Short mmCIF file of C-alpha atoms in Angstrom, two decimals:
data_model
loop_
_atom_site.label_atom_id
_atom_site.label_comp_id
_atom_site.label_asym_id
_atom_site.label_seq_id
_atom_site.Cartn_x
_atom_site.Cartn_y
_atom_site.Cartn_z
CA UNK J 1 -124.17 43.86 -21.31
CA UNK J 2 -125.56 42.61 -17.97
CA UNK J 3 -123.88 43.38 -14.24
CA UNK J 4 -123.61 39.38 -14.17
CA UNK J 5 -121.46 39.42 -17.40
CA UNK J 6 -119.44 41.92 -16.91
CA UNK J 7 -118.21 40.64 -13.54
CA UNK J 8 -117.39 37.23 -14.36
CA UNK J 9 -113.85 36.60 -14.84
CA UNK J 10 -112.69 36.10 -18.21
CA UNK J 11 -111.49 32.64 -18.94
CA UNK J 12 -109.08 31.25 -21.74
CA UNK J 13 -109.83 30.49 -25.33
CA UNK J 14 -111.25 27.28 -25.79
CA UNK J 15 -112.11 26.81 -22.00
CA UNK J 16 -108.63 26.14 -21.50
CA UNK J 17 -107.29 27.23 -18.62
CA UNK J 18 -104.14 29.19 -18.93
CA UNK J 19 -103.52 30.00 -15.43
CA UNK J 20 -99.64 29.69 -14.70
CA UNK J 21 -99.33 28.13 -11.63
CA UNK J 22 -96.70 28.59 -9.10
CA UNK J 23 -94.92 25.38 -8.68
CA UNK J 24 -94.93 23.96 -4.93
CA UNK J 25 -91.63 25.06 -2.63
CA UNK J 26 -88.85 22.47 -2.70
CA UNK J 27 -87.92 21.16 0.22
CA UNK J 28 -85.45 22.57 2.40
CA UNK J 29 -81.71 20.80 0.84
CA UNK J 30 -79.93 19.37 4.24
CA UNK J 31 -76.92 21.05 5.69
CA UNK J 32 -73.50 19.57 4.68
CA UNK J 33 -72.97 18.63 8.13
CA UNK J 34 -76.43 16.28 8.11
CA UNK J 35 -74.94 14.68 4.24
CA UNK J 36 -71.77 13.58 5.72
CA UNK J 37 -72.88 12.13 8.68
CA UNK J 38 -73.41 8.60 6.99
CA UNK J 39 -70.34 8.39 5.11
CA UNK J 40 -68.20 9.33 8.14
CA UNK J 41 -69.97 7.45 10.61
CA UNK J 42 -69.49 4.18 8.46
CA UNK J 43 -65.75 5.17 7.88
CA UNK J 44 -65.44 5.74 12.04
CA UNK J 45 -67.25 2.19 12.17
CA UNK J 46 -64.29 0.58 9.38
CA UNK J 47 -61.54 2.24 11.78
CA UNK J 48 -62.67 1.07 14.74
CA UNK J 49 -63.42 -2.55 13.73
CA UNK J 50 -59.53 -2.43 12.07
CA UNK J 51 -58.25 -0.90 15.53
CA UNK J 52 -60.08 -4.35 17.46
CA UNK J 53 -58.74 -6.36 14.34
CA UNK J 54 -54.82 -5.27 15.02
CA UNK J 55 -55.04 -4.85 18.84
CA UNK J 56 -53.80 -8.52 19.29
CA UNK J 57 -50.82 -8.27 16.85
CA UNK J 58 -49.38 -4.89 18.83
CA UNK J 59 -47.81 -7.86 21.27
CA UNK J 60 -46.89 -9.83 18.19
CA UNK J 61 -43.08 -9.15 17.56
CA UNK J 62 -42.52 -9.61 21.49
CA UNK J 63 -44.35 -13.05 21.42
CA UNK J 64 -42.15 -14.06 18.19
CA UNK J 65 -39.06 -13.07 20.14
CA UNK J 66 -39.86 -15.64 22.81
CA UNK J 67 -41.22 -18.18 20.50
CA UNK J 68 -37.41 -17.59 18.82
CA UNK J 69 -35.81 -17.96 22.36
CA UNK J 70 -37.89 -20.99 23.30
CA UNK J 71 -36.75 -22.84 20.77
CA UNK J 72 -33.42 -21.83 20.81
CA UNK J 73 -33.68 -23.11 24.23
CA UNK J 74 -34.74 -26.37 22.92
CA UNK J 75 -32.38 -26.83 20.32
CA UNK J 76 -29.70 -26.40 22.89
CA UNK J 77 -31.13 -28.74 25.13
CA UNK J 78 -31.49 -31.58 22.38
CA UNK J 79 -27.61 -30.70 21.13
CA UNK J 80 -26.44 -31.69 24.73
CA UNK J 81 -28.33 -34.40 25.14
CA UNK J 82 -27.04 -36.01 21.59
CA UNK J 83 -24.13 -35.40 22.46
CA UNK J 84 -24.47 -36.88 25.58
CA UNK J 85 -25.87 -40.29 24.29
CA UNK J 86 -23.01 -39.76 21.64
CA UNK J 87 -20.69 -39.42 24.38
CA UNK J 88 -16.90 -41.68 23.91
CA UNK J 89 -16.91 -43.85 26.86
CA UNK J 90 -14.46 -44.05 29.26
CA UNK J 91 -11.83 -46.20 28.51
CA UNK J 92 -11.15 -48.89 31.33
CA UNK J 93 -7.99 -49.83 33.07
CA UNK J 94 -8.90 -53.09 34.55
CA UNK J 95 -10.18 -54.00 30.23
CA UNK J 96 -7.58 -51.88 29.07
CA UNK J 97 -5.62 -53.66 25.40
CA UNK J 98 -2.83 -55.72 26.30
CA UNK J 99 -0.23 -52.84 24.54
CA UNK J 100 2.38 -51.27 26.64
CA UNK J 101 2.73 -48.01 24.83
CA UNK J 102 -1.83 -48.04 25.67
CA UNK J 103 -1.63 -48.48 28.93
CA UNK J 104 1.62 -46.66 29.49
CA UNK J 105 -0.11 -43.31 27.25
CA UNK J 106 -3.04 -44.02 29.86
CA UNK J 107 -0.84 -43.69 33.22
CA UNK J 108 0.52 -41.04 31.83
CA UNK J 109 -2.75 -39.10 31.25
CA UNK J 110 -4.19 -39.78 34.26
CA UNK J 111 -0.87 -39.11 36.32
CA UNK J 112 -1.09 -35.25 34.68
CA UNK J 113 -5.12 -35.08 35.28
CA UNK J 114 -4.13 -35.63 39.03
CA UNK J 115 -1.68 -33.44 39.63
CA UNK J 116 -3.47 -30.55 38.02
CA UNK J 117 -6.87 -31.61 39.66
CA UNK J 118 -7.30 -34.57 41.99
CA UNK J 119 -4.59 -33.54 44.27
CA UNK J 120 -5.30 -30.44 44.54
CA UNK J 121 -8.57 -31.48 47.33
CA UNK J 122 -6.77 -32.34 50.45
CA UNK J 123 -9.52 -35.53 51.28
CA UNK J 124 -8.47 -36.52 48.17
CA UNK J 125 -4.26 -35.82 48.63
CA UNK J 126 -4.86 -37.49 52.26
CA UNK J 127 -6.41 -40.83 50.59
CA UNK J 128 -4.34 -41.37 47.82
CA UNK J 129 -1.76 -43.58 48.67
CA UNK J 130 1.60 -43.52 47.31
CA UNK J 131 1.49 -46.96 46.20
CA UNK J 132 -2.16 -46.19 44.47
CA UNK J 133 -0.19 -47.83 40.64
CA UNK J 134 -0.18 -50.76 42.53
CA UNK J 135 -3.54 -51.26 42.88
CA UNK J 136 -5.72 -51.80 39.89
CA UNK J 137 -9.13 -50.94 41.21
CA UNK J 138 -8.09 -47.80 42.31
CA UNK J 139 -6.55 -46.70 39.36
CA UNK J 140 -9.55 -47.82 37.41
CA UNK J 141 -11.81 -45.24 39.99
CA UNK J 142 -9.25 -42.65 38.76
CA UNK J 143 -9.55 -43.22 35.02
CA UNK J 144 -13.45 -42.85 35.04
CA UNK J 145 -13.24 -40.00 37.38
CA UNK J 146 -10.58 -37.79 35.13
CA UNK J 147 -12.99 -38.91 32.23
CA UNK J 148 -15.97 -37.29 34.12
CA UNK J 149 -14.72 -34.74 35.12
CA UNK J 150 -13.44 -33.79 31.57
CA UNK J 151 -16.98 -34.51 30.25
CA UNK J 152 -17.87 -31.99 32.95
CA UNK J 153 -15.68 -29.17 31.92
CA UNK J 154 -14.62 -29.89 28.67
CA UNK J 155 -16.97 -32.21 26.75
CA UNK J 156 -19.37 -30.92 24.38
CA UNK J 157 -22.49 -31.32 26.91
CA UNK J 158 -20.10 -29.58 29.95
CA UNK J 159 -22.18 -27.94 31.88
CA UNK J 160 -22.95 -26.53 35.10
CA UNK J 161 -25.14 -29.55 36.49
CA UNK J 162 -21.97 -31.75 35.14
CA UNK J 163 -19.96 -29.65 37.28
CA UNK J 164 -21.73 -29.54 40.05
CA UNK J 165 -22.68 -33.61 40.31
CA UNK J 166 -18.80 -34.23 39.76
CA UNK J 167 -18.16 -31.83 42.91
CA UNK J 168 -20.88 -33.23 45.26
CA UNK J 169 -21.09 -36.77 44.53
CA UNK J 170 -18.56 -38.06 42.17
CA UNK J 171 -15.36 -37.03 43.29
CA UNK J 172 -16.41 -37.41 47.04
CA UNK J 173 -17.23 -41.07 46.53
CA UNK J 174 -13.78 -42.31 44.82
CA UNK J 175 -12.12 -40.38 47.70
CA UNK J 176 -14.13 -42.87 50.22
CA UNK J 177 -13.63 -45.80 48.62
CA UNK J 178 -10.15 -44.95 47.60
CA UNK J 179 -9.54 -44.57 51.55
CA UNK J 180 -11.41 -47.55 52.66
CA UNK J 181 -9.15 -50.15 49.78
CA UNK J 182 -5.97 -48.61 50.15
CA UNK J 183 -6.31 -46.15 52.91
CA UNK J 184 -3.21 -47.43 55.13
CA UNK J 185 -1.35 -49.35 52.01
CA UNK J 186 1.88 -48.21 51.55
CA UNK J 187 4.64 -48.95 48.91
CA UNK J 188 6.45 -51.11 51.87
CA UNK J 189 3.39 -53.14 51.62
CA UNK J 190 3.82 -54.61 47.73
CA UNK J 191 7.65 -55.84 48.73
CA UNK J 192 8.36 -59.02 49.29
CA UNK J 193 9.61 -59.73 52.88
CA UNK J 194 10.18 -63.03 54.63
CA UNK J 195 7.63 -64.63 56.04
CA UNK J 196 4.40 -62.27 54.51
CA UNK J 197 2.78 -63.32 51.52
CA UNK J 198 2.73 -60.88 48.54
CA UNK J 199 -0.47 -58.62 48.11
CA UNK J 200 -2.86 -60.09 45.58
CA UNK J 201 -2.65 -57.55 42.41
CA UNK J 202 -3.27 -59.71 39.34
CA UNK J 203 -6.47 -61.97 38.34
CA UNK J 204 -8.77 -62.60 40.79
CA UNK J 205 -10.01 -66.18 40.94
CA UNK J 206 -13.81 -67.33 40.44
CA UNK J 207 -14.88 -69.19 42.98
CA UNK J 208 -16.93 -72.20 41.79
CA UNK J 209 -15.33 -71.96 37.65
CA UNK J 210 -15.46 -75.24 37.72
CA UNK J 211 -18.80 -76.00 38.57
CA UNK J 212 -20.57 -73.31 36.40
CA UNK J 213 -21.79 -75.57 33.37
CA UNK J 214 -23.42 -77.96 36.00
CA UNK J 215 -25.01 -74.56 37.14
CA UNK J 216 -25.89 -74.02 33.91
CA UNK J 217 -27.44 -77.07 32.51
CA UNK J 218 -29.62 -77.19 35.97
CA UNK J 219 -30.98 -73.42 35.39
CA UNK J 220 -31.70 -74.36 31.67
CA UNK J 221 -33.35 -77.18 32.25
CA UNK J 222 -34.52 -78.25 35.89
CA UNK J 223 -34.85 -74.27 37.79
CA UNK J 224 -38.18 -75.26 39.00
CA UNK J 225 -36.21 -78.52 41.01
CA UNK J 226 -33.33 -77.99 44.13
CA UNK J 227 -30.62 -76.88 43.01
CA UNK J 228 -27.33 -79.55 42.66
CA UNK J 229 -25.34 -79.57 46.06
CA UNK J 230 -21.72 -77.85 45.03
CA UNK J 231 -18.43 -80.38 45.51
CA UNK J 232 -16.82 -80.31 48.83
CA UNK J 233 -14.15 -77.45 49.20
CA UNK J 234 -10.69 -78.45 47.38
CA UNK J 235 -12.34 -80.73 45.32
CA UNK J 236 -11.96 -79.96 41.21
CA UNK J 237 -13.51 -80.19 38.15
CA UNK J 238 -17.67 -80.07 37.94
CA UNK J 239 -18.57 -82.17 40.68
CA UNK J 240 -21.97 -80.66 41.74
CA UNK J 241 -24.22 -83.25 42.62
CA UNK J 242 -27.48 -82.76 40.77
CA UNK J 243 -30.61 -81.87 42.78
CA UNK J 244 -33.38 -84.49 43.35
CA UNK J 245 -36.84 -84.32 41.58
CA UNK J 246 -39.63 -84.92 43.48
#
C-alpha cells in the first residue's frame, strides 16, 4: 500500500458521508424578568388609562348631591310661587255682600287681628282713631293689611321677604294714610249736633253721572273732534253740548 493511501482518511460506504455533526448552540432563552415585561407593561398601560377614565367620577356623588339640592331649591321656589298666583284674595269691605252676619264675622276678625297685632306698634295705636268703624276706607286699609300680613306669616308662600315687605312698607303706609283721613276724627265727630252737618260715611256721589253716555257716544265715535262742553253746574240730566267738527 502506498504512504498516500494509507494516510487518507477513510470515508463512508457509498461516499456517503456519515459524519455526525454537532448541531449549532441554541440561543440563549431570555430571563423571566425580560418575558414579562410586555404583558405587564400593557396591563400598567390598561390601569392607568382606567385611573384617567374614573378620575372625573371621584367628584361624582358630591356633584349629584347638589344637582339634588338645586332642584329641590327649585321645586320650592315654583311651590311658592303657585301658591302665590293661587293665592284667595282679600276680601273687601267697601264690596263686601250685603249680609249682616258677613260683614259682622268680618269686623269681628279684623277687630281680633288688631288687638293681637296692629296695636301692638305705637305709630300705629297713636293713628288709629277710636271712631276708625266709622270710617269705611279705613277699615277697608285694615282688612287688606290683616290679610297680608297673614299671607306673610301664615299663608302657604309665608316667607321671610313677605315678612319683611309687610314690616317696611306695608304696615308703615296704612299707618300714614290712616293718620292723614282720620288722624284728629273722633267719635264726637259722627254725632249729630246743631248746626254741623253730619260726616259723609255712605255712597259717594259721581260727579258728572249724568253726563257719562254723552261722554261716551263722543269717545266712540267723534275722539279725534273737541270734546262736548259739560252742562252748567246744578243743571241735570245729559246736557253736554256736543263738540263742533271742523
Amino acid at each position: 500500500m502506498s504512504n498516500q493511501n494509507r494516510h487518507r482518511p477513510l470515508g463512508p460506504p457509498g461516499g456517503v458521508d456519515r459524519t455526525v455533526s454537532t448541531p449549532p448552540a441554541p440561543a440563549a432563552a431570555a430571563s423571566d424578568e425580560d418575558g414579562w415585561a410586555g404583558p405587564v407593561a400593557g396591563l400598567a398601560r390598561l390601569v392607568d388609562g382606567l385611573r384617567r377614565d374614573l378620575n372625573p367620577l371621584i367628584a361624582l356623588p358630591e356633584r349629584v348631591d347638589e344637582l339634588a339640592s338645586l332642584v329641590a331649591g327649585l321645586a320650592d321656589a315654583l311651590a311658592a310661587s303657585t301658591a302665590r298666583r293661587h293665592a284667595a284674595p282679600a276680601p273687601s269691605w267697601l264690596l263686601a255682600p250685603t249680609d249682616t252676619q258677613n260683614a259682622a264675622e268680618l269686623l269681628d276678625a279684623l277687630a281680633g287681628w288688631l288687638g293681637a297685632v296692629f296695636l301692638r306698634y305705637p305709630d300705629g295705636a297713636a293713628a288709629l282713631p277710636d271712631c276708625w268703624c266709622w270710617h269705611p276706607d279705613i277699615v277697608e286699609e285694615l282688612v287688606w293689611l290683616m290679610h297680608a300680613w297673614s299671607a306673610a306669616y301664615q299663608g302657604p308662600a309665608a316667607s321671610v321677604g313677605l315678612a319683611g315687605d309687610w314690616h317696611d312698607r306695608q304696615r308703615p303706609g296704612v299707618v300714614r294714610r290712616i293718620r292723614g283721613a282720620a288722624g284728629s276724627c273722633s267719635r264726637e265727630n259722627h254725632q249729630t249736633r246743631p248746626g254741623r252737618p253730619p260726616l259723609a260715611t255712605g255712597a259717594p256721589t259721581v260727579p258728572a253721572a249724568a253726563e257719562l253716555t254723552v261722554i261716551a257716544g263722543w269717545w266712540a265715535v267723534d275722539r279725534d273732534y273737541p270734546a262736548p262742553e259739560p252742562a252748567s253746574a246744578g243743571a241735570s240730566g245729559p246736557t253736554a253740548q256736543e263738540g263742533a267738527r271742523p
